[in-house]
Short mmCIF file of C-alpha atoms in Angstrom, two decimals:
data_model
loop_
_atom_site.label_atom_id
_atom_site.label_comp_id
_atom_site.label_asym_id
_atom_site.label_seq_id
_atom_site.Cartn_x
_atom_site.Cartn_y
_atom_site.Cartn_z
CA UNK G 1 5.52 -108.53 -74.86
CA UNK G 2 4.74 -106.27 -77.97
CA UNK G 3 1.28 -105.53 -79.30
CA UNK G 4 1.24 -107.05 -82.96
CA UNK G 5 -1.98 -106.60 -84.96
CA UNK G 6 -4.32 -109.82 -85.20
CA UNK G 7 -3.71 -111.34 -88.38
CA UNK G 8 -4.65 -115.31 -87.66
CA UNK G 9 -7.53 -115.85 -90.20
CA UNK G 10 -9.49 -119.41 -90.97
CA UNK G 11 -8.60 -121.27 -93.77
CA UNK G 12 -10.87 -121.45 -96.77
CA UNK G 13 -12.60 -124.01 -98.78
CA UNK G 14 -9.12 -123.34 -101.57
CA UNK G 15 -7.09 -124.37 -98.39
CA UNK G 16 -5.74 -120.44 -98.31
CA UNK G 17 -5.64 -118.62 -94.78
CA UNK G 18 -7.15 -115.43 -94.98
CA UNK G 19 -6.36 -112.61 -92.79
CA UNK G 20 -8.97 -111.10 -90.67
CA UNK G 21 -9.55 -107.54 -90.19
CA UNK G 22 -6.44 -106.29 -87.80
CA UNK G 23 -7.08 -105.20 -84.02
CA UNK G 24 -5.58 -102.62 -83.05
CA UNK G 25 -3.47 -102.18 -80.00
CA UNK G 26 -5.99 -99.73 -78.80
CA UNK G 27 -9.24 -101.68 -79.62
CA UNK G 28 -7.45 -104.72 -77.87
CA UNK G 29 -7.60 -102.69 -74.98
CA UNK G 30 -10.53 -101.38 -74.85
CA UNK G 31 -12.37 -104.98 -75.59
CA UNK G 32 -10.12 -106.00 -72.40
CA UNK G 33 -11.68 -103.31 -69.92
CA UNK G 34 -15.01 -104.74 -70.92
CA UNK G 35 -14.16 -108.21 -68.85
CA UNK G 36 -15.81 -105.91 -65.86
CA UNK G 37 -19.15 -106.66 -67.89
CA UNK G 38 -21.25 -109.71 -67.52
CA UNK G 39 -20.51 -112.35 -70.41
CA UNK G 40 -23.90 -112.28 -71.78
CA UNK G 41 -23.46 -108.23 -72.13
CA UNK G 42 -20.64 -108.16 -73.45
CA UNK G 43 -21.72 -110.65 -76.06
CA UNK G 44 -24.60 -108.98 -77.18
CA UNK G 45 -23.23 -105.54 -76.57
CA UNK G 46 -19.38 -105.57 -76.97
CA UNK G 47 -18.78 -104.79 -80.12
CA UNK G 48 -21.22 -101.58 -79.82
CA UNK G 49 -19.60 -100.25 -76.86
CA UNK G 50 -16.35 -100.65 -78.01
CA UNK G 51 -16.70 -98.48 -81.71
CA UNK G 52 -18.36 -96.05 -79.82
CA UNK G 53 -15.37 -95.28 -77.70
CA UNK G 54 -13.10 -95.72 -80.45
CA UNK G 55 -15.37 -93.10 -82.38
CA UNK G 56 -14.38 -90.68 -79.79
CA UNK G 57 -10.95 -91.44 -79.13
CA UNK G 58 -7.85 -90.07 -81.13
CA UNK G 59 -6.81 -92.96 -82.70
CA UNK G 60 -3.01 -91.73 -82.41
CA UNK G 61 -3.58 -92.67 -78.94
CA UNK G 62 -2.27 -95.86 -77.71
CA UNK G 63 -3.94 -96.72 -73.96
CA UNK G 64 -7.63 -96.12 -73.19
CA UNK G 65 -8.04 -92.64 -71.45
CA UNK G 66 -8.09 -92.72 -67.83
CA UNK G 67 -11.18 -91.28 -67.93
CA UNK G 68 -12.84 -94.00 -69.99
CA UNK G 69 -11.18 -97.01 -67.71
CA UNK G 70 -13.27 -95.30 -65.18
CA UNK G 71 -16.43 -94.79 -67.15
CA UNK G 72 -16.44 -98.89 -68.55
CA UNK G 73 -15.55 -100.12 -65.01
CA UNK G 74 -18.25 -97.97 -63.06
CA UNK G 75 -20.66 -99.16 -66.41
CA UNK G 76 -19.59 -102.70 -66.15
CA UNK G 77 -20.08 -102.60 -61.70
CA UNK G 78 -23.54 -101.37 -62.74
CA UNK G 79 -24.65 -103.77 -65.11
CA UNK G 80 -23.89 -106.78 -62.78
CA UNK G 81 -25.84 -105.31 -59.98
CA UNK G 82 -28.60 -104.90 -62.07
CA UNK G 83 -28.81 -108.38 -62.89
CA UNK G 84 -28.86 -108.70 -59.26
CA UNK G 85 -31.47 -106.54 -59.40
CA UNK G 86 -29.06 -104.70 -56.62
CA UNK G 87 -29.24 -101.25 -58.22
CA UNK G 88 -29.84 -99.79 -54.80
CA UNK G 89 -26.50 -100.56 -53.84
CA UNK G 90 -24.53 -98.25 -56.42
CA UNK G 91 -27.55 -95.37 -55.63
CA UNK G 92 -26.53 -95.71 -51.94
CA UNK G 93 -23.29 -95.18 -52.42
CA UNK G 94 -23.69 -91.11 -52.62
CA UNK G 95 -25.48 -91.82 -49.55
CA UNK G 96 -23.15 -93.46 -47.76
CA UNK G 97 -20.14 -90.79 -48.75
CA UNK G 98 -22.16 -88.11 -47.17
CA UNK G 99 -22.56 -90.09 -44.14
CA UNK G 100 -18.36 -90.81 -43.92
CA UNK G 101 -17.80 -87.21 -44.68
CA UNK G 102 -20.55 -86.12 -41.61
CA UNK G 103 -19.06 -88.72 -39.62
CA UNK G 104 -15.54 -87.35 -40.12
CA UNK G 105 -16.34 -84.26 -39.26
CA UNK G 106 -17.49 -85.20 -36.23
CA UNK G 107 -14.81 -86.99 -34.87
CA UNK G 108 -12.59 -83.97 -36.00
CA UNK G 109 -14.01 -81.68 -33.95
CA UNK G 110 -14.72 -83.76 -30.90
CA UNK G 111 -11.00 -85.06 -31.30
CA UNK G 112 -9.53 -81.60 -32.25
CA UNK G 113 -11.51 -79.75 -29.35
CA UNK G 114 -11.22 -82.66 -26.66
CA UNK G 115 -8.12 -84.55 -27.12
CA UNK G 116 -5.43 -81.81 -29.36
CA UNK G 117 -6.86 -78.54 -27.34
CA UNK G 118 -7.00 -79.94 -24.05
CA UNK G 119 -5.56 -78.00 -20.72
CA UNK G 120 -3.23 -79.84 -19.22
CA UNK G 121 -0.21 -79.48 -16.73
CA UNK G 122 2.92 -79.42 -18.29
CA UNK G 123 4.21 -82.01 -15.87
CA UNK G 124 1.32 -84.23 -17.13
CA UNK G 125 1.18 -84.10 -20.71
CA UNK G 126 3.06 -81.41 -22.44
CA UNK G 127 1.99 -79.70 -25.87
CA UNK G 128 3.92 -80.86 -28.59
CA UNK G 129 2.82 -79.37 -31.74
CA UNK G 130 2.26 -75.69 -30.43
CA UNK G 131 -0.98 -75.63 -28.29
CA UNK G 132 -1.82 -79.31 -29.34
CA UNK G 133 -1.20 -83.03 -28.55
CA UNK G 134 0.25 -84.28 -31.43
CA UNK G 135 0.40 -83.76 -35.69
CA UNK G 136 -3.58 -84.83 -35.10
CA UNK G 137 -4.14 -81.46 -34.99
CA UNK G 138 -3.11 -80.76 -38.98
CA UNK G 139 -4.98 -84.07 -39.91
CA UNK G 140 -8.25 -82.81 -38.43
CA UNK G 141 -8.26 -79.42 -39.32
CA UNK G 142 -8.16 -81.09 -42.77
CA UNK G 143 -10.82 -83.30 -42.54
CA UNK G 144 -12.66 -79.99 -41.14
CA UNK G 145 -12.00 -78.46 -44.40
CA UNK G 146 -12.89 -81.51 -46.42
CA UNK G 147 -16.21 -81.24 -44.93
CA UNK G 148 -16.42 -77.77 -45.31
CA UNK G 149 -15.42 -78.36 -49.02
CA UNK G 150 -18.22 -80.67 -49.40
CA UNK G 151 -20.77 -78.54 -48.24
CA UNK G 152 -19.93 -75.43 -50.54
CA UNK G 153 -17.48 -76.37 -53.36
CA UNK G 154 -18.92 -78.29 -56.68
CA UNK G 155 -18.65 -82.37 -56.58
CA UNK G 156 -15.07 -82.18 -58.46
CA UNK G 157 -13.49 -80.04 -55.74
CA UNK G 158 -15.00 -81.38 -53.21
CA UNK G 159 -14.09 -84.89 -53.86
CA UNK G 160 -10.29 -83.27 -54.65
CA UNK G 161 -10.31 -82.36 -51.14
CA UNK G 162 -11.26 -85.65 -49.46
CA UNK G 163 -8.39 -86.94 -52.00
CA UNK G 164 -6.28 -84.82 -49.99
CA UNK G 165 -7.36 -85.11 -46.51
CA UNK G 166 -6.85 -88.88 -47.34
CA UNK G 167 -3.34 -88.17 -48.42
CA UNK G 168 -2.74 -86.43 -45.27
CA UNK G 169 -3.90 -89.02 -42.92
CA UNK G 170 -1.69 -91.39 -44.64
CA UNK G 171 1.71 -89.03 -44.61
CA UNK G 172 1.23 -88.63 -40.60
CA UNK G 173 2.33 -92.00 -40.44
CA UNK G 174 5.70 -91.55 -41.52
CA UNK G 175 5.77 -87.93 -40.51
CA UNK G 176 5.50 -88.94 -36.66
CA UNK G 177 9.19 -90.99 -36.47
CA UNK G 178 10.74 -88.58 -39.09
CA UNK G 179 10.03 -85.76 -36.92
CA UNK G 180 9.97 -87.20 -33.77
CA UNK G 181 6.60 -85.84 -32.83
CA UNK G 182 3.45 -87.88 -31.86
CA UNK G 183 0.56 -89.33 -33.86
CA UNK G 184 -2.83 -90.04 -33.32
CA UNK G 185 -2.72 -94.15 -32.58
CA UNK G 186 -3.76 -96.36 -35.58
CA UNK G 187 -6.92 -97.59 -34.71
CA UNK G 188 -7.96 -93.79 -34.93
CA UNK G 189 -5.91 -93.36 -38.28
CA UNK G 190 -7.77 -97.03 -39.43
CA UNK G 191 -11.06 -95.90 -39.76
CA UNK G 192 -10.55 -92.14 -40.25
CA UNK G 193 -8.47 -93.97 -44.04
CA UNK G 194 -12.27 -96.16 -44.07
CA UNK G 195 -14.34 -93.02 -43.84
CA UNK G 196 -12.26 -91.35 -46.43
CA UNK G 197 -12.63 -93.86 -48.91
CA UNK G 198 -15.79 -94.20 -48.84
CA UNK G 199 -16.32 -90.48 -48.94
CA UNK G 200 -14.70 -90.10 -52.57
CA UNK G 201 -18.66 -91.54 -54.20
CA UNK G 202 -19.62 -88.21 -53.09
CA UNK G 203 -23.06 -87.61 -55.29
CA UNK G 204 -22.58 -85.69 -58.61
CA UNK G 205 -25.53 -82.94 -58.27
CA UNK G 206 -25.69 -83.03 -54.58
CA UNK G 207 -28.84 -80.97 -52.88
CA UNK G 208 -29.42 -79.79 -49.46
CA UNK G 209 -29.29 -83.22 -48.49
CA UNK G 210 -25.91 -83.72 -49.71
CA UNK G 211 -24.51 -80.30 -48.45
CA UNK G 212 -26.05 -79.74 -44.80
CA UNK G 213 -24.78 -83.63 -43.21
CA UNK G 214 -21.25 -82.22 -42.66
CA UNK G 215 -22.14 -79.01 -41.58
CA UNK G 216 -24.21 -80.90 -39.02
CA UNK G 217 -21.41 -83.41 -38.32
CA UNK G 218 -18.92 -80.64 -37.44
CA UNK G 219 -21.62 -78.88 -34.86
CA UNK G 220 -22.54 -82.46 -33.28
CA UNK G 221 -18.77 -83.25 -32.72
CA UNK G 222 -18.36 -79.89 -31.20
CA UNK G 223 -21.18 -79.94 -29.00
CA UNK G 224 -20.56 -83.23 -27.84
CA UNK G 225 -16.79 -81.86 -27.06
CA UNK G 226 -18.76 -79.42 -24.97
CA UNK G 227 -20.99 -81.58 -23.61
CA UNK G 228 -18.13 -83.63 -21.75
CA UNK G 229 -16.47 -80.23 -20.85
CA UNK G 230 -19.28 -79.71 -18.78
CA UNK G 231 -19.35 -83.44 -17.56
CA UNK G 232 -15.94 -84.18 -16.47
CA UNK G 233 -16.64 -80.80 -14.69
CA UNK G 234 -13.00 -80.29 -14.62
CA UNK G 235 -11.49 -83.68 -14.00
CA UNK G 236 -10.25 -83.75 -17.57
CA UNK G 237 -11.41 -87.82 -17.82
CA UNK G 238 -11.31 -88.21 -21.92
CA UNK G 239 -8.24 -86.22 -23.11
CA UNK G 240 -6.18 -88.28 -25.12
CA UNK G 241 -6.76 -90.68 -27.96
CA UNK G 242 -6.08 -93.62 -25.60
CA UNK G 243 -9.18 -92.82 -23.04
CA UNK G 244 -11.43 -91.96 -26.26
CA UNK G 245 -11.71 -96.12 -27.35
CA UNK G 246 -14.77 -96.34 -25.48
CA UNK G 247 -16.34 -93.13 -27.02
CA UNK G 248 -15.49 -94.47 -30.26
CA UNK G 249 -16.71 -97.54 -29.95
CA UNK G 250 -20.16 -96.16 -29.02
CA UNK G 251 -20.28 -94.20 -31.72
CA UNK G 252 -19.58 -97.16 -33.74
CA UNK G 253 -23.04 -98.49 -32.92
CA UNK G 254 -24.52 -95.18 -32.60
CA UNK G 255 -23.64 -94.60 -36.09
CA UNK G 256 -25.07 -97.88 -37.67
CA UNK G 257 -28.13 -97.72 -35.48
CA UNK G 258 -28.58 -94.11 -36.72
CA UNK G 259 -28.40 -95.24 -40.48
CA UNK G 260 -30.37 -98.54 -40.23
CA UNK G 261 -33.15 -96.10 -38.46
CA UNK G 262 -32.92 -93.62 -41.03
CA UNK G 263 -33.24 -96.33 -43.73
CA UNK G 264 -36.49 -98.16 -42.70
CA UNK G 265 -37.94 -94.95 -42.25
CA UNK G 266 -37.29 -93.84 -45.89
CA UNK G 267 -37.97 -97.39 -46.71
CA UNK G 268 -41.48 -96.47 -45.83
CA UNK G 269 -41.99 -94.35 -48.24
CA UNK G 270 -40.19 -96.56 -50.67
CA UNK G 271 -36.65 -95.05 -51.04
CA UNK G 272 -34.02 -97.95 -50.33
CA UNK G 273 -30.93 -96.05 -50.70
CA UNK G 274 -30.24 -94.79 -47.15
CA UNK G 275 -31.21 -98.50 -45.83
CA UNK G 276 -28.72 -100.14 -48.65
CA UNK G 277 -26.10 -97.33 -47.49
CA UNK G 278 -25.63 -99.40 -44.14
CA UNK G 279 -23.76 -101.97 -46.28
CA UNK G 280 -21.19 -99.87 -47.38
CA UNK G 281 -20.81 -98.60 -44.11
CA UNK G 282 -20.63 -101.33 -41.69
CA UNK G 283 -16.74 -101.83 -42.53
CA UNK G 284 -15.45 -98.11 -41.49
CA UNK G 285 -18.13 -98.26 -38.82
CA UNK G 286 -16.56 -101.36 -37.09
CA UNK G 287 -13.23 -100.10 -37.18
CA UNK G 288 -14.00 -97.21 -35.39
CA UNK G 289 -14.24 -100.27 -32.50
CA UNK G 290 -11.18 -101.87 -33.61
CA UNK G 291 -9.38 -101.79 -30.53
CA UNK G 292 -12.06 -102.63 -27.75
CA UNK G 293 -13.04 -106.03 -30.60
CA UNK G 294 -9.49 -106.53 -30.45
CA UNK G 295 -9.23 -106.28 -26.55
CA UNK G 296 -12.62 -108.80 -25.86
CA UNK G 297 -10.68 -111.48 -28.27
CA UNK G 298 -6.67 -111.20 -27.99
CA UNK G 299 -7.14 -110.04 -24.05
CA UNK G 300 -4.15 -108.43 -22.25
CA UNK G 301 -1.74 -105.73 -24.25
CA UNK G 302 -2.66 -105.82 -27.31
CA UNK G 303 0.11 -105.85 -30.31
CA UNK G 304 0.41 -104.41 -33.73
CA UNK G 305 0.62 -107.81 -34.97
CA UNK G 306 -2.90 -108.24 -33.48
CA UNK G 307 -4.43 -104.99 -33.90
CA UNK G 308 -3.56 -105.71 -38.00
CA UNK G 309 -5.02 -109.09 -37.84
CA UNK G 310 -8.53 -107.50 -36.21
CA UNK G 311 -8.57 -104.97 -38.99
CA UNK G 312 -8.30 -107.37 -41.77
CA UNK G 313 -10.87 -109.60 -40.31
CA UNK G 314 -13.15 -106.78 -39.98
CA UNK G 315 -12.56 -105.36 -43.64
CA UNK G 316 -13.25 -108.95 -45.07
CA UNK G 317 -16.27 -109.66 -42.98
CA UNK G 318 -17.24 -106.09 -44.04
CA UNK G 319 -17.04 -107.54 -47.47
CA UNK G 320 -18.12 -110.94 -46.71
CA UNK G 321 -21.51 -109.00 -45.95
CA UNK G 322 -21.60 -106.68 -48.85
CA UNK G 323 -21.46 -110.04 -51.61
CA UNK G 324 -23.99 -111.85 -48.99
CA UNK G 325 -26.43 -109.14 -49.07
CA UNK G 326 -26.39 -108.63 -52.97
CA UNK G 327 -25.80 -112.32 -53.24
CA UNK G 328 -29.08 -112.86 -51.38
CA UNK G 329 -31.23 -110.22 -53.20
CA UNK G 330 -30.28 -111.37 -56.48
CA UNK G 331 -31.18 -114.93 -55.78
CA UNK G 332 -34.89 -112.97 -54.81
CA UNK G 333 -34.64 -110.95 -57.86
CA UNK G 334 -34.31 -114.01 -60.53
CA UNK G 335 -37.04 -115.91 -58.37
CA UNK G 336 -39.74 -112.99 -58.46
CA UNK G 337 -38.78 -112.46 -62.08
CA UNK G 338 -39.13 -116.90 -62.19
CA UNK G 339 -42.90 -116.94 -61.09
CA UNK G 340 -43.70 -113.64 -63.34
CA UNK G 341 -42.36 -115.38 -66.50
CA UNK G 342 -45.43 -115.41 -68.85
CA UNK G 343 -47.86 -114.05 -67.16
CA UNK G 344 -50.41 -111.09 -69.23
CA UNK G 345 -49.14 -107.51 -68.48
CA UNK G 346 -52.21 -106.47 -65.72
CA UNK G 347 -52.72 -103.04 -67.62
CA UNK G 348 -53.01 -104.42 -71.64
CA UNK G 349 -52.78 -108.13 -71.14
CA UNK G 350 -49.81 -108.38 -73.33
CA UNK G 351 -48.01 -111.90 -72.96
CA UNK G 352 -44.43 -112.17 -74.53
CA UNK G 353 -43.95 -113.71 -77.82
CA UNK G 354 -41.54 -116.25 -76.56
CA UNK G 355 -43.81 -117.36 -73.94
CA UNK G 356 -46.61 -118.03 -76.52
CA UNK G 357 -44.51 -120.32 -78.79
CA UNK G 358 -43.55 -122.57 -75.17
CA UNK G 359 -46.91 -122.41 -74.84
CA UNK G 360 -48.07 -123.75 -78.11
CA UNK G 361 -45.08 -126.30 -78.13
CA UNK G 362 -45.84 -127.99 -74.82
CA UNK G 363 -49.92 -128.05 -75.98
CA UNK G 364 -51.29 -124.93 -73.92
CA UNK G 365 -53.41 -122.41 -74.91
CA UNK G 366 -51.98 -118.55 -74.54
CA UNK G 367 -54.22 -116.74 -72.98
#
């Protein structure tokens, strides 16, 4: 179907139609990428927001710039959680990327140092990719870099290199069976893809706080490698992906416990983001226990078929809690903001025009 211009008009008191003012195939678009505002925004607002970008657009151009889809869908995600008065969720979103990208490059180094590197007997598990395991070893030396992108490259760059570690964890897939070499299992690829895509809200102007988590996640994994080293005390008990589900499923909790700590404590002091950053997070976090879930409800040997289904219902109850949550604190937002509804300002005593004229009309005296 072709883009004609708008010409339908409304018929005049002679009986005439006259044309309105023709839309443009690029307006037309533009007016249809603000549907990811509220209705009452876009009412009020529409019509300003779209001449604006139409001001700085070629108008030889045909399609809305990629760069402003982004900019009126992230503006139109924003407005509706601040009528949920759930702002805190899009500022813990830099939050949580830092955390994915820390977490990431934890499990790198524990899984490149503990599982790829590990000593074995040829006649029990022989190397397959040169000293390593498996094609693991290129996907976590990636994430490695990722992290060590994030912590010294500007936001653009570093986000281009999560982009690509993400790529890269999704071409091992295929790569294994075309090359005939093996792969880290899926429910390690799983939540390694849930990490990563939660890691591309990196913040845009990130400080220490943003640059020093990944450095730190890199050391943790490695001294927790070590730490086992010196455990199994030779017995080699956790080196390959399939005797890691229990570590990973600990860390699962460990990791959610570690946030939800965090965020009371800065809650204290009345910063919400790192406590609305568990949100966000409790998806990839659960999937890092995809397989022992899956094992406590299917029972037995578990399929693909059943390892899928586990993953899905973890995603959507991973969602499920994300619209609760915001759900629940708008329905607290428009009831606090209920009860405050014509009441004097406590600093000048200022009370809303509108709320004087209800007053008057129902017989009450403003104050």
């Amino acid at each position: 179907m072709t883009d004609q211009p708008d010409t339908t008009g409304q018929p005049d008191g002679t009986g005439q139609d006259h044309p309105t003012a023709e839309v443009n195939p690029l307006e037309r678009r533009y007016r249809r990428l603000l549907y990811a505002y509220p209705n009452r925004y876009r009412s009020s607002r529409g019509d300003e927001l779209v001449g604006t970008y139409l001001d700085l657009v070629d108008q030889d151009r045909r399609w809305p710039s990629r760069h402003d889809a982004v900019d009126v869908l992230r503006g139109g995600l924003r407005q509706r959680l601040r009528e949920q008065g759930a702002l805190g969720l899009a500022a813990a979103l830099p939050v949580a990327a830092t955390v994915a990208v820390s977490t990431l490059a934890a499990l790198a180094a524990f899984l490149l140092i503990q599982v790829e590197f590990t000593n074995l007997p040829a006649d029990v598990l022989p190397a397959q990719v040169g000293p390593a395991q498996s094609l693991g070893v290129f996907l976590w030396v990636g994430w490695l870099l990722a992290a060590l992108a994030t912590t010294v490259l500007p936001t653009g760059w570093a986000r281009r290199g999560v982009a690509a570690a993400i790529l890269l964890t999704l071409a091992v897939i295929p790569a294994a069976p075309l090359s005939g070499l093996p792969r880290p299992p899926l429910y390690v690829l799983v939540p390694v893809l849930a990490f990563g895509l939660t890691a591309l809200a990196l913040p845009a102007r990130p400080g220490w706080a943003g640059r020093v988590p990944p450095l730190l996640g890199a050391l943790t994994g490695t001294a927790v490698a070590g730490l086992f080293e010196v455990a199994e005390g030779g017995g080699n008990w956790f080196t390959s992906y399939h005797s890691t589900v229990e570590v990973l499923g600990m860390a699962s909790v460990g990791l959610v416990g570690l946030v939800l700590a965090f965020g009371l404590l800065r809650a204290l002091t009345g910063d919400s983001r790192a406590l609305w950053s568990v949100v966000p997070l409790v998806t990839p976090a659960s999937l890092l226990g995809i397989r022992p879930i899956a094992e406590w409800y299917w029972g037995g040997a578990l399929t693909w078929g059943e390892l899928a289904a586990t993953a899905v219902v973890l995603t959507l109850a991973g969602a499920g809690l994300l619209l609760i949550v915001v759900a629940w604190h708008g329905a607290r937002y428009r009831a606090i903001r209920a009860r405050s509804v014509g009441n004097p300002c406590p600093t000048c005593g200022h009370v809303a025009d509108v709320v004087r004229r209800a007053d008057a009309a129902s017989g009450r005296a403003a104050p």
